[in-house]
Amino acid sequence: MAVTMNDVARAAGVSLKTVSNVINNYEFIRPATKQRVLDAIDELGYETNLTARSLRSGKTSMLGLVLADLSVPYYAELASDIMKAAWSRGYRVLVEQSGNETEHEKAALQGPFRSLTDGLLFIPLSLDAEQIIAAAGSKPLVLLGEFVQDPRLDMVLIQNQEAAAAVTAHLLAGGRRRIAVLGAHDGDTTGSNGLRLDGYKAALTAAGVEYDPALVVPCNWRRDAGADATSRLLDSGVEFDAVFGLNDVLALGAMHELLLRGRKVPEEIAVAGFDDIDESRFASPSLTTVAPGRAEIAERAVELLIQRIESKDAVHTVQQPEAAFELRVRQSAP
Amino acid sequence: MAVTMNDVARAAGVSLKTVSNVINNYEFIRPATKQRVLDAIDELGYETNLTARSLRSGKTSMLGLVLADLSVPYYAELASDIMKAAWSRGYRVLVEQSGNETEHEKAALQGPFRSLTDGLLFIPLSLDAEQIIAAAGSKPLVLLGEFVQDPRLDMVLIQNQEAAAAVTAHLLAGGRRRIAVLGAHDGDTTGSNGLRLDGYKAALTAAGVEYDPALVVPCNWRRDAGADATSRLLDSGVEFDAVFGLNDVLALGAMHELLLRGRKVPEEIAVAGFDDIDESRFASPSLTTVAPGRAEIAERAVELLIQRIESKDAVHTVQQPEAAFELRVRQSAP
DNA sequence: CGCAACATCTGCAACGATGTATGCCGGGCC
DNA sequence: GGCCCGGCATACATCGTTGCAGATGTTGCG
């Protein structure tokens, strides 16, 4: 079986607790004793059993990350950043894919998954604020993404409106007047889609361009959906000289379809997205988009969550920091 | 504090052990008793403490997955599939990013990470077989990717040679004779790069086309490296009418550079890749590539690993199943 | 009726670590 | 000289669960 502290203690001729103290860097240990213990650890190849430590200490040093699916590039890249941020602070990340299903999201918040983590980073897609609050109980929780907004919950925000307005303004500055929007419904006002649509509208208004609901095409935030939506738009006969995909994969799907149908990008139709995933830089043509500050989001979210975990009982005011965004002008909309 | 089995036992008027038995679906429990326990669990909102369970049972029901970085699309998609496969068998996945660094890879195999998982899925990039065997000890282990091959280790294989040969043959069938290869070194014979290069050579030989080392460009398997390599190739004046990227992002990077330099794809230069990541289907033009059977790889790897875990002491012969591949012909090389 | 065989439930110890309380030793202070 | 204190090490209980070995009750059958 595995080597335990007991074995090390015996080998070093000290008590079990002294071994524990050495491992936990207890201050008052004679250098000689410490060395003897360390040698024994080395010799026996002892490894602390994190499970036992967790049971005793009540902490697992793991953060849960609940998101829809890692195969979505934005989530994968965000997850990567979050893991790095957590790692550098001594925490690991346990990822749970919700598949965007209500039941899975609930299960992730409530289920046995809870007991494995000290706190949760959650990108909600189908639960609302009430459900989240009810399900999370007292477990430290930080939300990401903007599908849920609530003054009672800690979350790291993206400047959806401002960033979307910046993209739209850029397209307008390039002379485009009929900018199609993929991924929102005409009436949307909340969630990432609603907020980004708002930004779009605000930029139109600021430029004195009329808003036309016919240009707003609802669809899932996926490549194929973006392509389909574009196809439908082209078939419908609605005129447009630019496409704004509310995320990058949508925009890339749209661009694919446009080129397939023989439209020139950006000469005839400009395309812009939102997220700045790695792929966008190397698309052909490369995609104009807005970087929502992914690394910053990851850092802040992890930091905020750990802060909540480590001062669990302290009273605290809700925090909702906003990450800075940056417009990335590329070939698809110069 | 949290509700424990003891609380449930008291509430239901049974012994602690009976609660445990109910939870673990022990056969011989009177339906009435079972119901009473379940009601108590419901009422108190009891959740089994997985940490304690793990300590006692010696199993964590978690699989470790060690890979370079989730921001690499192929890894992200594979991770997603692996998590689904594991989940459906009652296991969770703890991902560890090695960043392709030897020390991190070693730490993942040896460090405290070990005690958190029942077994490891490992995509080695810098450790060799000896180091892996030494570091892994007796922990169940299944390798993925082909940078390491060894008859002593369980692994799930891709048909690198055959698949690369199929891609090359397809390009040859399309009339291409000067096919550049990105991502391998002329001398490579082992690892994914060597095997794929072998397949390329075999297809050339079969078609009676001479192999020209000048067409083989070594580079990292990343988008920007693919673009750079292509740029260097164009500058060098070497003639070529097709590019075979040893993975998709390389090919996509190459395609980006080709289009940027005004070369027509596929008219002047055809492009093909390897992996069939989601993005390739919607690239412009869409990328011809080979699907290595990702879902099957994930399934097999998880199944094999779990089999090793659950029959730990049994003698077993090494298994190295191969996943079936499939050529996906698209616009970039019709 | 007695006893085996089975169904149902229980108590105790243990998994491997850490927190708390405490013991012991030597030296400085009154 | 006695006392206190800081430095160092230890014993014991404990975290919440499961494995093992019974204890108890119930049924069937010779």
XYZ file of C-alpha atoms (C1' of nucleotides) in Angstrom:
728
model
C 0.000 0.000 0.000
C 0.871 3.627 -0.095
C 3.318 5.149 2.348
C 1.635 7.081 5.130
C 2.791 9.663 7.614
C 2.995 6.912 10.134
C 5.607 5.082 8.118
C 7.594 8.248 7.734
C 7.338 8.933 11.459
C 8.601 5.486 12.308
C 11.461 5.776 9.844
C 12.507 9.155 11.173
C 12.022 8.204 14.789
C 9.556 10.968 15.529
C 5.859 11.166 16.162
C 3.299 11.235 13.385
C 2.350 14.755 14.283
C 5.893 15.979 13.866
C 5.878 14.722 10.323
C 2.665 16.613 9.796
C 4.267 19.687 11.260
C 7.259 19.431 8.971
C 5.035 19.110 5.967
C 2.980 22.090 6.991
C 6.010 24.215 7.695
C 5.392 24.583 11.374
C 7.840 27.113 12.691
C 9.354 25.483 15.727
C 11.143 22.402 14.564
C 14.806 21.785 15.127
C 16.623 21.835 11.792
C 18.102 18.434 12.541
C 14.685 16.905 13.177
C 13.271 18.513 10.105
C 16.066 17.133 8.018
C 15.595 13.656 9.390
C 11.926 13.786 8.490
C 12.586 15.156 5.015
C 15.140 12.426 4.409
C 12.659 9.776 5.469
C 10.033 11.288 3.180
C 12.450 11.186 0.329
C 13.611 7.704 0.996
C 10.164 6.214 1.348
C 8.728 8.255 -1.486
C 5.963 9.573 0.723
C 3.201 11.670 -0.856
C 0.582 13.425 1.235
C -2.832 11.983 0.713
C -4.926 14.933 -0.338
C -8.155 13.111 0.294
C -7.372 12.613 3.944
C -6.150 16.155 4.264
C -9.380 17.386 2.761
C -11.537 15.352 5.037
C -9.745 16.617 8.084
C -9.336 20.221 7.074
C -12.639 20.663 5.306
C -10.975 22.220 2.285
C -10.320 20.551 -1.022
C -8.278 23.276 -2.707
C -10.325 22.697 -5.817
C -12.501 25.183 -7.621
C -15.427 23.956 -9.681
C -15.937 25.398 -13.126
C -19.333 24.829 -14.645
C -19.703 25.620 -18.318
C -21.663 24.304 -21.264
C -19.020 22.465 -23.246
C -15.283 22.600 -23.627
C -15.558 22.100 -27.350
C -16.740 25.702 -27.604
C -13.503 27.587 -28.261
C -14.277 30.562 -26.079
C -15.003 28.342 -23.099
C -11.942 26.228 -23.728
C -9.685 29.246 -23.850
C -11.326 30.746 -20.783
C -11.006 27.434 -18.953
C -7.350 27.302 -19.811
C -6.788 30.771 -18.398
C -8.823 30.010 -15.307
C -6.847 26.867 -14.634
C -3.613 28.753 -14.904
C -4.838 31.497 -12.598
C -6.075 28.960 -10.067
C -2.937 26.882 -10.263
C -0.730 29.846 -9.494
C -2.716 30.362 -6.311
C -2.523 26.778 -5.189
C -5.910 25.633 -6.403
C -6.924 23.073 -8.969
C -9.965 23.269 -11.213
C -12.568 20.607 -11.664
C -14.554 21.208 -14.830
C -18.149 20.151 -15.186
C -19.909 20.336 -18.533
C -23.548 21.295 -18.231
C -24.313 20.830 -21.905
C -26.477 23.882 -21.460
C -29.124 21.776 -19.749
C -31.052 23.039 -16.765
C -30.876 19.768 -14.899
C -27.147 19.466 -15.322
C -26.602 23.009 -14.190
C -28.650 22.390 -11.095
C -26.881 19.142 -10.413
C -23.545 20.870 -10.692
C -24.528 23.433 -8.075
C -26.252 21.112 -5.682
C -25.035 17.615 -6.295
C -22.138 15.775 -4.750
C -19.910 17.890 -6.952
C -20.290 20.532 -4.239
C -18.448 18.559 -1.653
C -15.463 18.218 -3.945
C -14.872 21.907 -4.373
C -14.345 24.892 -2.127
C -16.239 27.202 -4.438
C -17.707 27.496 -7.878
C -17.158 29.502 -11.011
C -20.342 29.235 -12.957
C -21.321 30.279 -16.452
C -25.081 29.956 -16.260
C -27.031 29.492 -19.433
C -30.406 28.248 -18.418
C -30.820 28.837 -14.689
C -32.049 32.218 -13.518
C -30.835 34.205 -10.531
C -33.445 32.823 -8.140
C -32.656 29.267 -9.023
C -28.958 29.876 -8.716
C -29.261 31.465 -5.320
C -31.520 28.682 -4.130
C -29.307 25.933 -5.478
C -25.970 27.336 -4.443
C -26.824 27.725 -0.800
C -23.858 29.028 1.115
C -21.180 27.749 -1.211
C -18.913 30.536 -2.467
C -19.905 31.334 -6.008
C -18.774 33.687 -8.747
C -20.674 33.997 -11.987
C -19.227 34.540 -15.427
C -20.940 35.454 -18.636
C -23.905 37.731 -18.561
C -26.890 35.550 -19.048
C -27.736 36.189 -15.446
C -27.436 39.517 -13.736
C -28.407 40.166 -10.185
C -27.213 42.591 -7.556
C -27.026 39.807 -4.969
C -24.435 37.738 -6.800
C -20.716 38.146 -7.232
C -19.742 38.118 -10.890
C -17.123 39.283 -13.312
C -18.612 41.315 -16.111
C -17.794 41.990 -19.702
C -18.566 45.414 -21.110
C -21.041 43.930 -23.509
C -22.798 47.100 -24.518
C -19.747 49.258 -24.863
C -17.823 46.625 -26.761
C -20.683 45.835 -29.106
C -21.150 49.541 -29.692
C -17.462 49.849 -30.515
C -17.684 47.090 -33.098
C -20.791 48.585 -34.617
C -19.286 52.065 -34.659
C -16.272 50.641 -36.431
C -18.464 49.089 -39.100
C -20.374 52.348 -39.472
C -17.150 54.287 -39.758
C -16.241 51.979 -42.621
C -19.289 53.191 -44.462
C -21.595 50.273 -43.717
C -25.212 51.212 -43.165
C -27.110 47.921 -43.252
C -25.506 45.818 -40.543
C -27.087 42.438 -39.932
C -26.874 41.029 -36.398
C -26.668 37.304 -35.806
C -27.540 35.670 -32.524
C -30.110 37.941 -30.959
C -33.843 38.235 -31.016
C -35.375 41.608 -31.799
C -36.862 41.933 -28.314
C -33.854 40.789 -26.268
C -32.714 43.154 -23.560
C -30.997 40.929 -21.012
C -28.195 38.439 -21.198
C -25.139 38.752 -23.365
C -27.255 38.781 -26.485
C -29.593 41.508 -25.237
C -26.755 43.656 -23.957
C -24.763 43.325 -27.129
C -27.833 44.090 -29.212
C -28.333 47.176 -27.063
C -24.813 48.294 -27.807
C -25.457 47.793 -31.481
C -28.594 49.909 -31.320
C -26.867 52.609 -29.316
C -24.125 52.886 -31.921
C -26.706 53.133 -34.717
C -28.533 55.871 -32.895
C -25.333 57.754 -32.230
C -24.583 57.645 -35.950
C -28.108 58.591 -36.953
C -28.739 55.285 -38.710
C -32.151 53.737 -38.418
C -32.596 50.404 -36.650
C -34.205 47.717 -38.811
C -35.471 44.605 -36.965
C -35.360 42.681 -40.226
C -31.588 42.697 -39.890
C -31.653 40.929 -36.535
C -31.511 37.170 -36.927
C -31.940 34.936 -33.897
C -29.896 31.743 -33.764
C -27.751 29.618 -31.486
C -24.221 30.750 -30.886
C -22.617 28.103 -32.999
C -20.790 27.956 -36.300
C -23.426 26.004 -38.169
C -26.194 28.208 -36.803
C -24.301 31.272 -38.005
C -23.962 29.761 -41.436
C -27.638 28.798 -41.550
C -28.791 32.184 -40.369
C -26.690 33.851 -43.036
C -28.075 31.550 -45.642
C -31.621 32.410 -44.627
C -30.784 36.095 -44.631
C -29.369 35.917 -48.133
C -32.396 33.976 -49.340
C -34.784 36.439 -47.757
C -33.629 39.200 -50.036
C -32.979 41.623 -47.197
C -30.152 43.948 -48.223
C -27.097 44.176 -45.970
C -23.501 45.267 -46.294
C -22.127 43.936 -43.021
C -22.658 41.136 -40.544
C -22.069 41.405 -36.821
C -21.932 37.997 -35.192
C -22.586 38.294 -31.483
C -19.737 35.881 -30.979
C -16.805 34.829 -33.105
C -17.912 31.377 -34.160
C -21.190 32.838 -35.367
C -19.298 35.396 -37.393
C -16.973 32.736 -38.760
C -19.913 30.560 -39.722
C -21.458 33.557 -41.442
C -18.264 34.355 -43.272
C -18.004 30.790 -44.448
C -21.476 30.926 -45.903
C -20.955 34.320 -47.521
C -17.797 33.166 -49.281
C -19.494 29.940 -50.274
C -22.210 31.982 -51.927
C -19.667 34.063 -53.775
C -19.931 37.234 -51.744
C -16.672 39.072 -51.277
C -15.582 39.737 -47.709
C -15.010 42.520 -46.879
C -15.519 44.261 -50.237
C -19.231 43.508 -50.531
C -19.991 42.487 -47.001
C -17.916 43.185 -43.923
C -17.947 40.727 -41.036
C -17.209 41.285 -37.378
C -17.470 39.129 -34.277
C -17.108 39.187 -30.513
C -14.697 37.205 -28.290
C -11.388 37.247 -30.143
C -10.785 33.531 -29.983
C -7.405 32.401 -31.248
C -8.876 31.115 -34.447
C -10.175 34.524 -35.515
C -6.720 35.904 -35.996
C -5.923 33.208 -38.536
C -9.232 32.938 -40.311
C -9.229 33.866 -43.970
C -9.868 36.703 -44.110
C -8.913 37.309 -40.497
C -11.822 38.383 -38.365
C -12.394 41.844 -36.956
C -13.656 41.372 -33.438
C -13.509 42.612 -29.895
C -11.390 41.013 -27.177
C -13.343 40.998 -23.919
C -10.227 40.690 -21.791
C -10.288 36.965 -21.233
C -7.118 36.754 -19.187
C -8.308 39.556 -16.968
C -11.688 37.918 -16.531
C -10.045 34.666 -15.514
C -7.717 36.373 -13.066
C -10.399 38.433 -11.458
C -12.886 35.627 -11.196
C -10.398 33.290 -9.589
C -9.162 35.969 -7.254
C -12.632 36.989 -6.196
C -13.710 33.411 -5.620
C -10.652 32.570 -3.568
C -11.166 35.693 -1.544
C -14.709 34.541 -0.768
C -13.501 31.101 0.150
C -10.757 32.255 2.424
C -12.841 34.773 4.308
C -15.948 32.719 4.270
C -17.701 34.097 7.295
C -16.762 37.709 6.893
C -19.474 40.063 5.800
C -18.782 41.314 2.351
C -20.403 43.490 -0.233
C -21.199 42.012 -3.592
C -18.509 42.625 -6.175
C -19.056 42.872 -9.888
C -15.832 44.041 -11.515
C -15.803 44.737 -15.234
C -13.005 43.652 -17.537
C -11.637 46.047 -20.116
C -12.234 45.266 -23.768
C -10.264 46.018 -26.887
C -11.302 46.290 -30.520
C -9.236 44.168 -32.902
C -9.479 45.439 -36.439
C -8.553 42.840 -39.055
C -9.225 41.997 -42.665
C -12.894 41.079 -42.516
C -13.832 44.646 -41.631
C -10.872 46.958 -42.039
C -22.270 22.472 9.586
C -23.153 20.068 6.888
C -25.644 17.282 7.432
C -23.989 13.910 7.976
C -25.143 10.342 7.808
C -25.435 10.410 11.549
C -28.038 13.139 11.407
C -29.986 11.217 8.809
C -29.769 8.051 10.890
C -31.117 9.811 13.934
C -33.924 11.391 11.963
C -34.919 8.103 10.383
C -34.520 6.114 13.578
C -32.041 3.677 12.136
C -28.342 3.087 12.496
C -25.766 5.073 10.645
C -24.748 1.977 8.763
C -28.241 1.429 7.456
C -28.192 4.873 5.940
C -24.931 3.968 4.285
C -26.505 0.769 3.019
C -29.459 2.606 1.554
C -27.189 5.032 -0.227
C -25.082 2.255 -1.633
C -28.091 0.274 -2.767
C -27.487 -2.647 -0.486
C -29.903 -5.360 -1.479
C -31.462 -6.450 1.785
C -33.332 -3.481 3.110
C -37.030 -3.478 3.785
C -38.776 -1.093 1.417
C -40.366 0.705 4.342
C -37.021 1.296 6.015
C -35.494 2.432 2.793
C -38.279 4.901 2.292
C -37.900 6.296 5.771
C -34.224 6.863 5.166
C -34.787 8.442 1.782
C -37.381 10.770 3.281
C -34.990 11.806 5.997
C -32.292 12.448 3.417
C -34.663 14.599 1.470
C -35.884 16.488 4.431
C -32.484 17.266 5.838
C -30.955 17.907 2.447
C -28.210 15.414 3.069
C -25.396 15.089 0.520
C -22.815 12.374 0.729
C -19.414 13.726 1.467
C -17.298 12.428 -1.385
C -14.084 13.269 0.373
C -14.882 11.009 3.278
C -16.088 8.311 0.964
C -12.854 8.505 -0.955
C -10.715 8.303 2.107
C -12.530 5.268 3.351
C -12.934 3.429 0.082
C -9.626 4.360 -1.436
C -11.276 5.394 -4.681
C -11.932 8.921 -5.837
C -13.974 8.187 -8.947
C -11.916 10.766 -10.731
C -9.733 10.260 -13.758
C -6.816 12.569 -14.354
C -6.307 13.956 -17.821
C -2.905 15.424 -18.504
C -2.531 17.442 -21.674
C -0.569 20.434 -22.848
C -3.208 23.140 -22.975
C -6.957 23.311 -23.335
C -6.680 26.266 -25.634
C -5.490 23.893 -28.354
C -8.735 23.008 -30.153
C -7.952 19.351 -30.674
C -7.231 18.848 -27.005
C -10.284 20.801 -25.964
C -12.545 18.734 -28.165
C -10.916 15.516 -27.033
C -11.230 16.588 -23.409
C -14.888 17.301 -23.935
C -15.448 13.827 -25.359
C -13.424 12.203 -22.623
C -15.394 13.979 -19.938
C -18.638 12.809 -21.458
C -17.415 9.241 -21.741
C -16.176 9.277 -18.162
C -19.304 10.901 -16.839
C -21.528 8.250 -18.361
C -19.539 5.648 -16.452
C -19.733 7.439 -13.143
C -16.343 9.096 -13.217
C -15.313 12.711 -13.240
C -12.284 14.127 -14.966
C -9.658 16.342 -13.420
C -7.677 18.140 -16.090
C -4.077 19.135 -15.598
C -2.328 21.364 -18.116
C 1.307 20.469 -18.564
C 2.073 23.376 -20.864
C 4.253 20.876 -22.672
C 6.906 21.187 -19.988
C 8.822 18.191 -18.752
C 8.643 19.219 -15.135
C 4.910 19.722 -15.221
C 4.375 16.402 -16.897
C 6.421 14.671 -14.254
C 4.657 16.512 -11.489
C 1.314 15.470 -12.888
C 2.301 11.816 -12.823
C 4.042 11.809 -9.494
C 2.830 14.718 -7.472
C -0.093 14.964 -5.101
C -2.307 14.977 -8.171
C -1.940 11.204 -8.105
C -3.784 10.777 -4.884
C -6.767 12.634 -6.258
C -7.381 10.318 -9.142
C -7.899 6.610 -9.633
C -6.009 6.583 -12.897
C -4.528 8.788 -15.556
C -5.083 9.553 -19.199
C -1.895 11.116 -20.378
C -0.918 12.810 -23.612
C 2.853 12.893 -23.239
C 4.801 15.454 -25.187
C 8.175 15.636 -23.570
C 8.596 12.594 -21.341
C 9.814 9.375 -22.885
C 8.600 5.872 -22.145
C 11.215 5.173 -19.481
C 10.436 8.335 -17.612
C 6.736 7.670 -17.811
C 7.046 4.152 -16.503
C 9.306 5.309 -13.709
C 7.083 8.210 -12.743
C 3.745 6.489 -12.992
C 4.577 3.649 -10.661
C 1.609 1.394 -10.226
C -1.068 3.922 -10.987
C -3.337 2.826 -13.840
C -2.341 4.741 -16.911
C -3.471 4.973 -20.510
C -1.568 7.029 -23.040
C -3.007 9.054 -25.869
C -1.298 10.661 -28.795
C 1.667 8.957 -30.323
C 4.665 10.867 -29.156
C 5.503 7.887 -27.035
C 5.187 4.311 -28.141
C 6.169 1.357 -26.067
C 4.979 -2.215 -25.887
C 4.796 -2.034 -22.101
C 2.217 0.723 -21.953
C -1.520 0.741 -22.556
C -2.490 3.308 -25.135
C -5.127 4.170 -27.679
C -3.638 4.667 -31.082
C -4.446 6.702 -34.116
C -3.683 5.213 -37.498
C -1.208 7.955 -38.185
C 0.549 6.395 -41.116
C -2.509 5.084 -42.874
C -4.443 8.300 -42.381
C -1.566 10.501 -43.519
C -1.114 8.240 -46.515
C -4.802 8.602 -47.318
C -4.577 12.388 -47.244
C -1.460 12.362 -49.380
C -2.983 9.916 -51.823
C -5.986 12.176 -52.113
C -3.793 15.138 -52.960
C -1.884 13.057 -55.484
C -5.125 11.881 -57.033
C -6.000 15.520 -57.475
C -2.948 15.923 -59.651
C -0.627 17.488 -57.088
C 2.973 16.429 -57.330
C 4.869 18.852 -55.094
C 3.253 18.468 -51.677
C 4.841 20.448 -48.878
C 4.630 19.003 -45.371
C 4.431 21.258 -42.346
C 5.302 20.134 -38.850
C 7.875 17.410 -39.324
C 11.607 17.226 -39.561
C 13.130 15.339 -42.476
C 14.613 12.694 -40.226
C 11.593 12.079 -37.952
C 10.459 8.515 -37.657
C 8.749 8.328 -34.285
C 5.965 10.271 -32.677
C 2.888 11.562 -34.452
C 5.027 13.702 -36.710
C 7.334 10.867 -37.737
C 4.500 8.443 -38.318
C 2.513 10.910 -40.348
C 5.572 11.800 -42.373
C 6.069 8.079 -42.989
C 2.542 7.809 -44.294
C 3.210 10.731 -46.594
C 6.344 9.082 -47.960
C 4.605 5.758 -48.399
C 1.854 7.393 -50.449
C 4.430 9.165 -52.610
C 6.260 5.918 -53.229
C 3.038 4.112 -54.076
C 2.307 6.789 -56.649
C 5.836 6.797 -58.016
C 6.472 10.393 -56.973
C 9.887 11.289 -55.698
C 10.339 12.454 -52.099
C 11.941 15.872 -51.765
C 13.222 16.816 -48.279
C 13.126 20.473 -49.265
C 9.353 20.236 -49.040
C 9.420 19.148 -45.405
C 9.273 22.125 -43.053
C 9.700 21.598 -39.321
C 7.667 23.810 -36.988
C 5.541 23.752 -33.877
C 2.010 22.540 -34.237
C 0.402 25.917 -33.892
C -1.407 28.315 -36.155
C 1.214 30.994 -36.142
C 3.978 28.467 -36.714
C 2.065 27.121 -39.701
C 1.740 30.601 -41.117
C 5.427 31.347 -40.526
C 6.561 28.096 -42.056
C 4.459 28.755 -45.115
C 5.861 32.219 -45.382
C 9.401 30.874 -45.247
C 8.556 28.253 -47.827
C 7.142 30.829 -50.213
C 10.175 33.031 -49.731
C 12.572 30.169 -50.315
C 11.423 29.785 -53.876
C 10.760 26.060 -53.549
C 7.937 25.132 -55.901
C 4.880 23.401 -54.434
C 1.270 22.873 -55.427
C -0.114 21.544 -52.160
C 0.425 21.824 -48.404
C -0.175 19.030 -45.941
C -0.299 20.347 -42.399
C 0.345 17.562 -39.944
C -2.488 18.916 -37.894
C -5.422 21.173 -38.679
C -4.315 24.374 -37.018
C -1.034 24.168 -38.907
C -2.936 23.746 -42.152
C -5.244 26.611 -41.263
C -2.316 28.837 -40.437
C -0.769 27.900 -43.765
C -3.966 28.599 -45.623
C -4.220 31.970 -43.967
C -0.732 32.879 -45.113
C -1.282 31.584 -48.644
C -4.426 33.637 -49.093
C -2.715 36.635 -47.565
C 0.012 36.321 -50.176
C -2.553 36.140 -52.938
C -2.279 32.436 -53.717
C -5.546 30.826 -54.649
C -6.650 27.833 -52.549
C -7.229 25.267 -53.907
C -6.700 26.380 -57.525
C -2.985 27.128 -57.214
C -2.230 25.367 -53.985
C -4.323 22.730 -52.269
C -4.293 22.483 -48.482
C -5.027 19.535 -46.246
C -4.772 18.909 -42.527
C -5.114 16.232 -39.878
C -7.544 16.122 -36.893
C -10.845 17.404 -38.253
C -11.449 19.939 -35.539
C -14.825 21.634 -35.649
C -13.349 24.790 -37.043
C -12.058 23.094 -40.189
C -15.504 22.438 -41.508
C -16.295 26.146 -41.442
C -12.993 27.569 -42.510
C -12.981 29.474 -45.774
C -12.364 27.526 -47.849
C -13.320 24.575 -45.701
C -10.397 22.318 -44.924
C -9.841 18.859 -46.330
C -8.581 16.737 -43.495
C -8.741 13.369 -41.832
C -10.864 12.612 -38.784
C -8.890 10.370 -36.443
C -12.022 9.100 -34.711
C -11.965 11.376 -31.726
C -15.129 10.107 -30.109
C -13.944 6.555 -30.468
C -10.561 7.416 -29.020
C -12.199 9.022 -26.018
C -14.530 6.082 -25.471
C -11.841 3.486 -25.759
C -9.358 5.303 -23.627
C -11.847 5.854 -20.844
C -13.088 2.306 -21.042
C -9.610 0.846 -21.008
C -8.538 2.985 -18.102
C -11.602 2.149 -16.053
C -11.079 -1.503 -16.780
C -7.546 -1.225 -15.439
C -8.750 0.593 -12.368
C -11.491 -1.835 -11.551
C -9.410 -4.948 -11.963
C -6.296 -3.453 -10.560
C -4.521 -6.555 -9.365
C -5.472 -8.842 -12.174
C -2.738 -9.749 -14.594
C -3.434 -8.224 -17.943
C -1.810 -7.990 -21.298
C -1.038 -4.580 -22.657
C -3.733 -3.205 -24.925
C -3.187 -0.782 -27.761
C -6.409 -0.493 -29.719
C -6.445 1.620 -32.861
C -9.243 3.999 -33.736
C -10.629 4.083 -37.251
C -10.019 7.210 -39.302
C -11.987 8.849 -42.056
C -10.947 11.184 -44.840
C -13.006 14.361 -45.069
C -12.764 15.928 -48.471
C -13.686 19.600 -48.531
C -13.010 22.737 -50.525
C -9.346 23.277 -49.773
C -8.425 20.099 -51.649
C -11.360 18.729 -53.561
C -40.954 -28.228 17.715
C -36.178 -27.337 16.706
C -33.002 -25.684 13.822
C -31.016 -24.229 9.556
C -31.170 -20.679 6.222
C -32.042 -16.411 5.016
C -33.303 -11.510 5.314
C -32.498 -7.375 7.719
C -30.101 -4.393 10.522
C -26.289 -2.910 13.768
C -21.614 -1.690 16.093
C -16.916 -1.152 15.798
C -12.749 -0.161 13.635
C -10.436 1.993 10.217
C -9.037 5.131 6.055
C -4.746 9.156 6.628
C -4.393 13.319 7.846
C -4.816 17.751 11.283
C -6.309 20.624 15.719
C -6.048 20.986 20.468
C -4.109 20.342 24.518
C -0.279 19.281 26.825
C 4.449 17.601 28.296
C 9.209 18.357 28.703
C 13.456 20.750 28.627
C 16.694 24.469 29.373
C 17.615 29.303 30.443
C 16.660 33.889 32.253
C 14.479 36.584 35.891
C 13.091 37.863 40.388
C 16.188 28.436 44.240
C 11.776 28.509 42.273
C 9.046 30.084 38.495
C 7.885 31.237 34.035
C 8.460 31.168 29.272
C 9.799 29.925 24.581
C 11.109 26.175 21.728
C 10.169 21.659 20.485
C 7.772 17.330 20.394
C 3.885 14.283 21.514
C -0.974 11.885 22.458
C -5.508 11.817 21.528
C -9.655 12.893 19.408
C -11.705 13.753 15.137
C -13.331 14.621 10.027
C -17.654 11.359 7.493
C -17.752 7.426 5.428
C -17.450 2.107 4.421
C -15.798 -2.998 5.399
C -16.257 -6.577 8.372
C -18.233 -9.357 11.542
C -21.891 -10.196 13.912
C -26.795 -9.701 16.159
C -31.509 -10.133 15.647
C -35.783 -11.536 13.633
C -38.408 -14.514 10.351
C -39.477 -18.319 7.597
C -39.593 -23.105 6.092
C -39.012 -27.769 6.583
C -37.977 -32.281 8.472
